[in-house]
mmCIF file of C-alpha atoms in Angstrom:
data_model
loop_
_atom_site.group_PDB
_atom_site.id
_atom_site.type_symbol
_atom_site.label_atom_id
_atom_site.label_comp_id
_atom_site.label_asym_id
_atom_site.label_seq_id
_atom_site.Cartn_x
_atom_site.Cartn_y
_atom_site.Cartn_z
ATOM 1 C CA MET A 280 98.168 180.756 103.427
ATOM 2 C CA MET A 281 99.334 177.506 105.257
ATOM 3 C CA ARG A 282 99.818 179.819 108.414
ATOM 4 C CA THR A 283 96.255 180.974 108.485
ATOM 5 C CA ILE A 284 94.985 177.254 108.186
ATOM 6 C CA ALA A 285 97.126 175.802 110.630
ATOM 7 C CA ALA A 286 96.277 178.888 112.745
ATOM 8 C CA ALA A 287 92.587 178.219 112.227
ATOM 9 C CA LEU A 288 92.971 174.431 112.660
ATOM 10 C CA LEU A 289 94.812 175.148 115.977
ATOM 11 C CA GLY A 290 92.334 177.397 117.525
ATOM 12 C CA LEU A 291 89.583 174.560 116.459
ATOM 13 C CA ALA A 292 91.629 171.931 118.172
ATOM 14 C CA LEU A 293 91.917 174.207 121.332
ATOM 15 C CA ALA A 294 88.150 174.855 121.220
ATOM 16 C CA ALA A 295 87.441 171.471 121.035
ATOM 17 C CA THR A 296 89.975 170.326 124.018
ATOM 18 C CA ALA A 297 88.356 173.050 126.156
ATOM 19 C CA CYS A 298 84.709 171.619 125.418
ATOM 20 C CA GLY A 299 85.862 168.034 125.887
ATOM 21 C CA ASP A 300 85.056 167.914 129.689
ATOM 22 C CA ALA A 301 82.524 170.850 129.999
ATOM 23 C CA THR A 302 81.077 170.434 133.508
ATOM 24 C CA ASN A 303 78.020 172.218 135.567
ATOM 25 C CA THR A 304 79.342 175.471 136.482
ATOM 26 C CA SER A 305 77.650 175.587 139.804
ATOM 27 C CA ALA A 306 80.322 175.339 142.920
ATOM 28 C CA ASP A 307 79.110 171.653 143.683
ATOM 29 C CA ALA A 308 78.484 170.668 140.358
ATOM 30 C CA ALA A 309 77.903 166.623 140.096
ATOM 31 C CA ILE A 310 76.718 166.168 136.433
ATOM 32 C CA ILE A 311 79.762 166.140 134.211
ATOM 33 C CA TYR A 312 78.884 166.172 130.495
ATOM 34 C CA ASP A 313 81.318 164.020 128.788
ATOM 35 C CA ALA A 314 81.827 165.321 125.079
ATOM 36 C CA ASP A 315 81.776 161.777 123.714
ATOM 37 C CA PRO A 316 80.492 159.539 126.478
ATOM 38 C CA PHE A 317 81.184 156.383 123.895
ATOM 39 C CA ALA A 318 85.014 157.020 123.827
ATOM 40 C CA PRO A 319 86.710 153.981 125.242
ATOM 41 C CA ASP A 320 88.351 156.450 127.774
ATOM 42 C CA ALA A 321 85.172 157.968 129.020
ATOM 43 C CA GLU A 322 84.410 158.293 132.752
ATOM 44 C CA GLN A 323 81.367 155.993 133.348
ATOM 45 C CA LEU A 324 78.506 157.634 135.883
ATOM 46 C CA SER A 325 78.579 156.085 139.297
ATOM 47 C CA CYS A 326 76.273 156.802 142.307
ATOM 48 C CA ALA A 327 77.453 156.168 145.721
ATOM 49 C CA GLN A 328 74.451 156.466 147.658
ATOM 50 C CA ALA A 329 70.710 156.049 146.161
ATOM 51 C CA THR A 330 68.265 159.075 146.191
ATOM 52 C CA LEU A 331 66.764 158.585 142.668
ATOM 53 C CA GLU A 332 64.672 155.721 141.603
ATOM 54 C CA ILE A 333 64.877 154.241 138.094
ATOM 55 C CA GLY A 334 61.989 152.275 136.508
ATOM 56 C CA ARG A 335 60.229 151.765 133.227
ATOM 57 C CA CYS A 336 57.544 154.168 131.596
ATOM 58 C CA GLN A 337 54.233 152.076 130.568
ATOM 59 C CA LEU A 338 50.964 153.488 129.470
ATOM 60 C CA ALA A 339 48.384 153.620 132.497
ATOM 61 C CA GLY A 340 45.802 150.553 132.070
ATOM 62 C CA GLU A 341 47.308 149.170 128.935
ATOM 63 C CA GLY A 342 51.092 147.752 130.267
ATOM 64 C CA GLY A 343 52.537 148.456 126.695
ATOM 65 C CA PRO A 344 55.589 150.975 126.705
ATOM 66 C CA CYS A 345 55.366 155.145 126.850
ATOM 67 C CA THR A 346 54.452 156.938 123.805
ATOM 68 C CA GLY A 347 55.207 160.309 124.153
ATOM 69 C CA SER A 348 51.809 161.001 125.859
ATOM 70 C CA LEU A 349 52.657 162.164 129.714
ATOM 71 C CA GLU A 350 48.824 161.959 130.492
ATOM 72 C CA GLU A 351 49.042 158.314 129.480
ATOM 73 C CA ALA A 352 52.352 157.559 131.216
ATOM 74 C CA GLU A 353 52.901 155.487 134.735
ATOM 75 C CA PHE A 354 55.951 154.726 136.643
ATOM 76 C CA VAL A 355 56.558 151.283 137.214
ATOM 77 C CA ALA A 356 59.229 149.909 139.566
ATOM 78 C CA VAL A 357 61.665 147.500 138.207
ATOM 79 C CA GLU A 358 63.231 144.611 140.502
ATOM 80 C CA PRO A 359 66.913 145.335 141.270
ATOM 81 C CA GLU A 360 69.071 142.677 140.126
ATOM 82 C CA GLY A 361 67.077 141.124 137.455
ATOM 83 C CA GLY A 362 64.106 142.958 136.453
ATOM 84 C CA ARG A 363 63.209 143.429 132.925
ATOM 85 C CA ILE A 364 62.807 146.330 130.680
ATOM 86 C CA GLY A 365 61.575 145.825 126.986
ATOM 87 C CA VAL A 366 63.375 147.241 123.963
ATOM 88 C CA ILE A 367 61.238 148.629 121.528
ATOM 89 C CA VAL A 368 61.541 150.020 118.047
ATOM 90 C CA GLY A 369 61.489 153.795 117.640
ATOM 91 C CA PRO A 370 59.728 155.648 114.505
ATOM 92 C CA GLN A 371 63.035 156.284 112.964
ATOM 93 C CA GLY A 372 64.006 152.556 113.319
ATOM 94 C CA ALA A 373 66.324 152.976 116.360
ATOM 95 C CA ASP A 374 66.376 150.234 119.261
ATOM 96 C CA MET A 375 65.164 152.300 122.595
ATOM 97 C CA MET A 376 64.270 151.867 125.948
ATOM 98 C CA VAL A 377 61.801 154.226 127.582
ATOM 99 C CA LEU A 378 62.757 154.829 131.733
ATOM 100 C CA SER A 379 61.179 157.104 134.388
ATOM 101 C CA LEU A 380 62.431 158.716 137.318
ATOM 102 C CA ARG A 381 61.292 159.029 140.677
ATOM 103 C CA THR A 382 62.667 161.693 143.435
ATOM 104 C CA SER A 383 62.020 164.087 146.215
ATOM 105 C CA GLY A 384 62.187 167.595 147.066
ATOM 106 C CA ILE A 385 63.895 168.833 143.831
ATOM 107 C CA ASP A 386 62.601 172.320 142.332
ATOM 108 C CA PRO A 387 61.018 171.149 139.075
ATOM 109 C CA GLY A 388 61.380 174.525 137.597
ATOM 110 C CA ASP A 389 58.700 176.135 135.026
ATOM 111 C CA LEU A 390 56.638 173.208 134.025
ATOM 112 C CA ASP A 391 54.766 175.322 131.453
ATOM 113 C CA ASN A 392 57.512 175.944 129.242
ATOM 114 C CA PRO A 393 59.089 172.614 128.082
ATOM 115 C CA ALA A 394 62.395 174.824 126.869
ATOM 116 C CA SER A 395 62.930 176.564 130.261
ATOM 117 C CA THR A 396 66.742 176.053 131.659
ATOM 118 C CA ASP A 397 65.442 176.362 135.029
ATOM 119 C CA ARG A 398 64.131 172.472 134.674
ATOM 120 C CA PRO A 399 66.928 170.236 136.753
ATOM 121 C CA ASP A 400 69.608 169.074 134.492
ATOM 122 C CA VAL A 401 69.514 164.877 134.099
ATOM 123 C CA SER A 402 72.271 162.724 132.661
ATOM 124 C CA VAL A 403 71.411 159.220 131.994
ATOM 125 C CA GLN A 404 74.009 156.442 130.713
ATOM 126 C CA LEU A 405 73.421 152.911 129.794
ATOM 127 C CA TYR A 406 75.982 150.251 129.880
ATOM 128 C CA ARG A 407 75.972 147.024 128.988
ATOM 129 C CA ASN A 408 78.117 144.204 131.007
ATOM 130 C CA GLU A 409 79.279 147.076 133.123
ATOM 131 C CA GLU A 410 81.824 148.384 130.484
ATOM 132 C CA GLU A 411 80.296 148.947 127.276
ATOM 133 C CA THR A 412 78.009 152.134 126.943
ATOM 134 C CA MET A 413 75.077 151.554 124.921
ATOM 135 C CA ALA A 414 72.994 155.169 125.687
ATOM 136 C CA HIS A 415 73.627 158.543 126.745
ATOM 137 C CA TYR A 416 70.605 161.132 127.592
ATOM 138 C CA VAL A 417 71.179 165.027 128.713
ATOM 139 C CA GLY A 418 67.958 166.928 129.079
ATOM 140 C CA ARG A 419 65.613 168.739 131.219
ATOM 141 C CA PRO A 420 62.516 166.821 131.292
ATOM 142 C CA SER A 421 59.263 167.419 133.347
ATOM 143 C CA PHE A 422 59.245 166.445 136.853
ATOM 144 C CA LEU A 423 55.732 166.035 137.907
ATOM 145 C CA GLY A 424 54.338 165.697 141.318
ATOM 146 C CA GLU A 425 54.294 166.728 144.593
ATOM 147 C CA ALA A 426 57.454 167.721 146.780
ATOM 148 C CA GLN A 427 57.491 164.309 148.381
ATOM 149 C CA SER A 428 57.097 161.971 144.900
ATOM 150 C CA GLN A 429 58.365 163.765 141.716
ATOM 151 C CA GLU A 430 58.440 161.644 138.711
ATOM 152 C CA ALA A 431 60.178 162.316 135.178
ATOM 153 C CA LEU A 432 58.132 159.932 132.918
ATOM 154 C CA GLY A 433 59.306 158.933 129.391
ATOM 155 C CA ILE A 434 63.296 159.204 129.336
ATOM 156 C CA TYR A 435 63.800 157.869 125.979
ATOM 157 C CA LEU A 436 67.568 156.288 125.593
ATOM 158 C CA VAL A 437 68.329 155.430 121.716
ATOM 159 C CA ILE A 438 70.546 152.635 122.051
ATOM 160 C CA GLU A 439 73.627 152.814 119.788
ATOM 161 C CA ARG A 440 74.677 149.044 119.341
ATOM 162 C CA ALA A 441 72.561 146.078 119.032
ATOM 163 C CA VAL A 442 70.632 144.556 122.045
ATOM 164 C CA ARG A 443 69.658 140.772 122.578
ATOM 165 C CA SER A 444 66.983 139.538 124.690
ATOM 166 C CA GLY A 445 68.942 138.499 127.980
ATOM 167 C CA ASP A 446 71.892 140.956 127.649
ATOM 168 C CA VAL A 447 72.530 142.637 131.370
ATOM 169 C CA PHE A 448 72.219 146.293 131.412
ATOM 170 C CA ARG A 449 73.114 149.082 134.447
ATOM 171 C CA VAL A 450 71.865 152.244 133.881
ATOM 172 C CA VAL A 451 72.788 155.586 136.198
ATOM 173 C CA ALA A 452 70.966 158.545 136.277
ATOM 174 C CA GLU A 453 71.779 162.166 137.971
ATOM 175 C CA VAL A 454 69.850 164.747 138.581
ATOM 176 C CA GLU A 455 70.467 168.331 139.859
ATOM 177 C CA ASP A 456 68.040 171.475 140.414
ATOM 178 C CA GLN A 457 68.938 174.897 139.802
ATOM 179 C CA ASP A 458 69.411 175.611 143.710
ATOM 180 C CA GLY A 459 72.302 172.495 143.277
ATOM 181 C CA GLU A 460 69.937 169.744 145.047
ATOM 182 C CA TYR A 461 71.569 166.498 143.633
ATOM 183 C CA ARG A 462 70.131 163.014 143.266
ATOM 184 C CA CYS A 463 71.633 160.085 141.773
ATOM 185 C CA GLY A 464 70.284 156.189 141.297
ATOM 186 C CA SER A 465 71.574 153.200 139.395
ATOM 187 C CA LEU A 466 69.845 149.960 138.417
ATOM 188 C CA ARG A 467 70.971 146.704 136.914
ATOM 189 C CA PHE A 468 68.227 145.085 134.908
ATOM 190 C CA ILE A 469 67.961 142.451 131.989
ATOM 191 C CA ALA A 470 67.030 143.334 128.572
ATOM 192 C CA GLU A 471 63.475 141.719 126.902
#
């Protein structure tokens, strides 16, 4: 009985280790999905050459944060090194930031099917003071618009730790479509 339990535990440990640094399987994969981006030894995302713009998401005409409806959402550029992004409280009571991404020349995949696996892979990480991981998003949002300007509106980052107005953050985002087209960007900003 003890050998069976020990063998089962060893199998689980090996499976967990194999999944620890699961990566995209394409030959030039750039997006790395860390099993626990909040672990002290987790590798931070970085972006050497920005090809993706990160902004905030707001309601068109009203200026408030996005509420989930893409028809009413718009991309708003954030001034680098000092622009501000607000913290909102979601329906579950969690602090969140609502971002948007803008790029060009990627294949948006099937926009009619929200569960389609041919949409671009997106990974976003939020860091406070360049060291503390605060939020992580992995998904396949809709990139709407023409090839020269494509926007993913309403990327909701659920923040894992307390945020104070005036905290300095850095957000890094990566996008890779199913053809291997890769985009990345980063933004330093202040929470309000």
